[in-house]
CSV table of C-alpha atoms in Angstrom, one decimal:
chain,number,residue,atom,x,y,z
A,96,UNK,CA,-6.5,-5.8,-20.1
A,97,UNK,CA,-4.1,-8.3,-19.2
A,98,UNK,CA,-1.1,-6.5,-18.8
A,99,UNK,CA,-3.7,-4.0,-16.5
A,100,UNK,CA,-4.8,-6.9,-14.3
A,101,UNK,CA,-0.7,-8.1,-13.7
A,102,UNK,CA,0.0,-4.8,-12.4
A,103,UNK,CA,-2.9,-4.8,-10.3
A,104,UNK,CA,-2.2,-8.4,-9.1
A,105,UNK,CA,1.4,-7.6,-8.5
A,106,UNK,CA,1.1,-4.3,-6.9
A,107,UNK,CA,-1.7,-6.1,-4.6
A,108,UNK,CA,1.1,-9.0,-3.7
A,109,UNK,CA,3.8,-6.3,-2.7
A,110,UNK,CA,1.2,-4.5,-0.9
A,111,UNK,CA,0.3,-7.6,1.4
A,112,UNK,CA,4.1,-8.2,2.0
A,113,UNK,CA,5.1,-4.9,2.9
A,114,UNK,CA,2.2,-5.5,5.1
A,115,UNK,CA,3.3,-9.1,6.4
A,116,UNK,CA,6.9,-8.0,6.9
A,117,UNK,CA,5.9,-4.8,8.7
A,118,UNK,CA,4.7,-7.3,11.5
A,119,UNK,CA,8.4,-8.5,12.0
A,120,UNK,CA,9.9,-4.8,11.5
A,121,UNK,CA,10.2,-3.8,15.5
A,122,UNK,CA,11.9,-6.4,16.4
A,123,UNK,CA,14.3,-7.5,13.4
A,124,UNK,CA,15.8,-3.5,13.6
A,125,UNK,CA,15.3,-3.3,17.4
A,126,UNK,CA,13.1,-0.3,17.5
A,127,UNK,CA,12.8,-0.4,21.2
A,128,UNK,CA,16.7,0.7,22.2
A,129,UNK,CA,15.6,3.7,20.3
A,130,UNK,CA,13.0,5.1,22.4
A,131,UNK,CA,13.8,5.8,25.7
A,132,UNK,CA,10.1,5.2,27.0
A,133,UNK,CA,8.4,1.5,27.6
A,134,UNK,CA,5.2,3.4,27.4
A,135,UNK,CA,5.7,4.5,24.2
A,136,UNK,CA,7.2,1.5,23.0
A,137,UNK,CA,4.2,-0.5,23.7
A,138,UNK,CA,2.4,2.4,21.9
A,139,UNK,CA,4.2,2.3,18.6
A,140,UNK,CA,3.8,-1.7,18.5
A,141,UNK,CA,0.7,-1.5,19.0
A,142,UNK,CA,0.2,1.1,15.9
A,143,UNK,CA,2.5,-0.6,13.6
A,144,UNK,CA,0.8,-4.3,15.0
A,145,UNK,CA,-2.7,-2.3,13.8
A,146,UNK,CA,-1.1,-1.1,10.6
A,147,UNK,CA,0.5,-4.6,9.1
A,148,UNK,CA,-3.0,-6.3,9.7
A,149,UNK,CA,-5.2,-3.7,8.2
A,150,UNK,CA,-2.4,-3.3,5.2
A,151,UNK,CA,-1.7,-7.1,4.7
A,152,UNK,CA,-5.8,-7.7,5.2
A,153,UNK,CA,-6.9,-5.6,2.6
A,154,UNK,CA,-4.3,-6.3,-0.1
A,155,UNK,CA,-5.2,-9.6,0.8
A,156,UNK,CA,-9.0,-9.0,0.3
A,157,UNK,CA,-7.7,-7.1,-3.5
A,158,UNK,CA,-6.0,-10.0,-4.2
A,159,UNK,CA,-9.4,-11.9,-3.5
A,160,UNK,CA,-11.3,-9.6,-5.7
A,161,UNK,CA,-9.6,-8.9,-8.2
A,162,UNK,CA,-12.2,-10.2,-10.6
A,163,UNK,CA,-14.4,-7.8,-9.0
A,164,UNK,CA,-12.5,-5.3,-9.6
A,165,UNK,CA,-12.1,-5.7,-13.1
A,166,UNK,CA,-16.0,-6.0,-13.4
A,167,UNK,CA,-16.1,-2.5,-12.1
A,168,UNK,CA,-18.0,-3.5,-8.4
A,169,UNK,CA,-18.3,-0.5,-6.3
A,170,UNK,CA,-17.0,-1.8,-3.6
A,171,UNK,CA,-14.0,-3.4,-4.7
A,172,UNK,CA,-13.2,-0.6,-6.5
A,173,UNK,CA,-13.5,1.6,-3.6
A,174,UNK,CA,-11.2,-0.4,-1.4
A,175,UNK,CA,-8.5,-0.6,-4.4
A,176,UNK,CA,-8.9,3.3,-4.0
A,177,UNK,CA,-8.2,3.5,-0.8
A,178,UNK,CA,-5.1,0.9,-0.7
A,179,UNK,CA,-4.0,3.3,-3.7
A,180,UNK,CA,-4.0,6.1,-1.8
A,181,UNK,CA,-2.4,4.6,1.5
A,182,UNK,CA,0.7,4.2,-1.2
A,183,UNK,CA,0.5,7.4,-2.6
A,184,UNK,CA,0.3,9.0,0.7
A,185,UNK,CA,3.7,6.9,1.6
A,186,UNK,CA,5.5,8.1,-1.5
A,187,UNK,CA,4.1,12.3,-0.7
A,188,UNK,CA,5.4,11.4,3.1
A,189,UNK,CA,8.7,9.9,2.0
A,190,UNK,CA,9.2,13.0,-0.4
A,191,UNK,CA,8.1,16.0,1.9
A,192,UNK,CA,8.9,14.6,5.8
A,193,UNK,CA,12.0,11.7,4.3
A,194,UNK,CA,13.8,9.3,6.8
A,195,UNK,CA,17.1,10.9,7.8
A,196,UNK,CA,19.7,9.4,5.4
A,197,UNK,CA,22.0,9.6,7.6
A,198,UNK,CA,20.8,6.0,9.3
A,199,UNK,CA,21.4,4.2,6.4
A,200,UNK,CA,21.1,6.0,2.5
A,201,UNK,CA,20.0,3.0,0.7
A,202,UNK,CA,17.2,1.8,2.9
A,203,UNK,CA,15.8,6.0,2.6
A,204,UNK,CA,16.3,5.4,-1.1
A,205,UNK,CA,15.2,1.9,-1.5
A,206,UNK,CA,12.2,2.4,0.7
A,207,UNK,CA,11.0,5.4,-1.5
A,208,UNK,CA,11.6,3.7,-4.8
A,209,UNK,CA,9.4,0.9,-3.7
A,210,UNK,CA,7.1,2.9,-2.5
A,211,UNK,CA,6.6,4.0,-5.8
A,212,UNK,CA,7.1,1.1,-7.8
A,213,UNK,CA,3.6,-0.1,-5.6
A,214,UNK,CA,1.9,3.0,-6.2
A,215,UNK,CA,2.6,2.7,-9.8
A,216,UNK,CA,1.6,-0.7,-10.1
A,217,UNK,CA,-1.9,0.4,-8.6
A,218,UNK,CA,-2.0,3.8,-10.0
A,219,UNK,CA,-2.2,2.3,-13.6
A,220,UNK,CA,-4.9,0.0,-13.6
A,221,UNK,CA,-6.7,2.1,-11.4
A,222,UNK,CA,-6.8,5.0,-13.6
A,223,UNK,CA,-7.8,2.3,-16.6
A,224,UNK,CA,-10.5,0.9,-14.6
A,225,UNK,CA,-11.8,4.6,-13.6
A,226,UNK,CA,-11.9,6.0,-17.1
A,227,UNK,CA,-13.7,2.6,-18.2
A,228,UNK,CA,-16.5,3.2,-15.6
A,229,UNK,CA,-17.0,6.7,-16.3
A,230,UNK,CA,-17.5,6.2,-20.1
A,231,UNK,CA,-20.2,3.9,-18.6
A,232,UNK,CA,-21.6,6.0,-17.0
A,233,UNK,CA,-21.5,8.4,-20.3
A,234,UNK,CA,-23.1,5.5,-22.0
A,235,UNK,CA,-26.2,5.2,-19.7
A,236,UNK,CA,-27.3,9.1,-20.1
């Protein structure tokens, strides 16, 4: 269960970086030269501002719980879900609609392959924890 509960620990960590350094993101690349509206720069801030808290506060609030987690609480379990599939959804996104490479290859590439070094990270222990709640609940009938 150890090795389970460093992947979840670690996956939870990356998750709440990615989410702290998406805060910083618009203005280290300079997002707003590339858009051509003010309006819609203020927009996109605003989403990705709305995006790095929610990401960074809820890894943050795994990171808390993580001994809830482990003892199977349906609510901690349920947000762990849904952080897991926020990265799965990044790693189908980054597959089926991918940056265009020709920006810069390795941050397409790297960007993927973190992507799903998190999701595996999360995926794992998740599926653990899952199977140990439903033989449980096979345990209770």
């Amino acid at each position: 269960m150890r090795n389970y509960q460093a992947m979840y620990y670690a996956g939870a960590s990356i998750s709440m970086l990615v989410g702290l350094w998406h805060f910083t993101v618009p203005w280290l690349f300079g997002w707003a030269s590339y858009i051509p509206y003010a309006t819609l720069v203020v927009s996109i801030n605003y989403v990705n501002l709305c995006f790095s808290f929610l990401l960074s506060g809820l890894s943050l609030i795994l990171l808390l719980w993580g001994k809830k987690v482990f003892a199977k609480n349906k609510e901690a379990v349920v947000i762990y879900g849904f952080i897991l599939l926020l990265w799965i959804f990044r790693v189908v996104m980054a597959i089926v609609c991918p940056c265009p490479p020709e920006s810069n290859v390795w941050m397409s590439y790297g960007q993927l392959g973190g992507s799903v070094i998190v999701m595996f990270l999360l995926l794992v222990p998740f599926i653990r924890i899952a199977v140990a709640i439903r033989e449980s609940k096979k345990g209770d009938i």
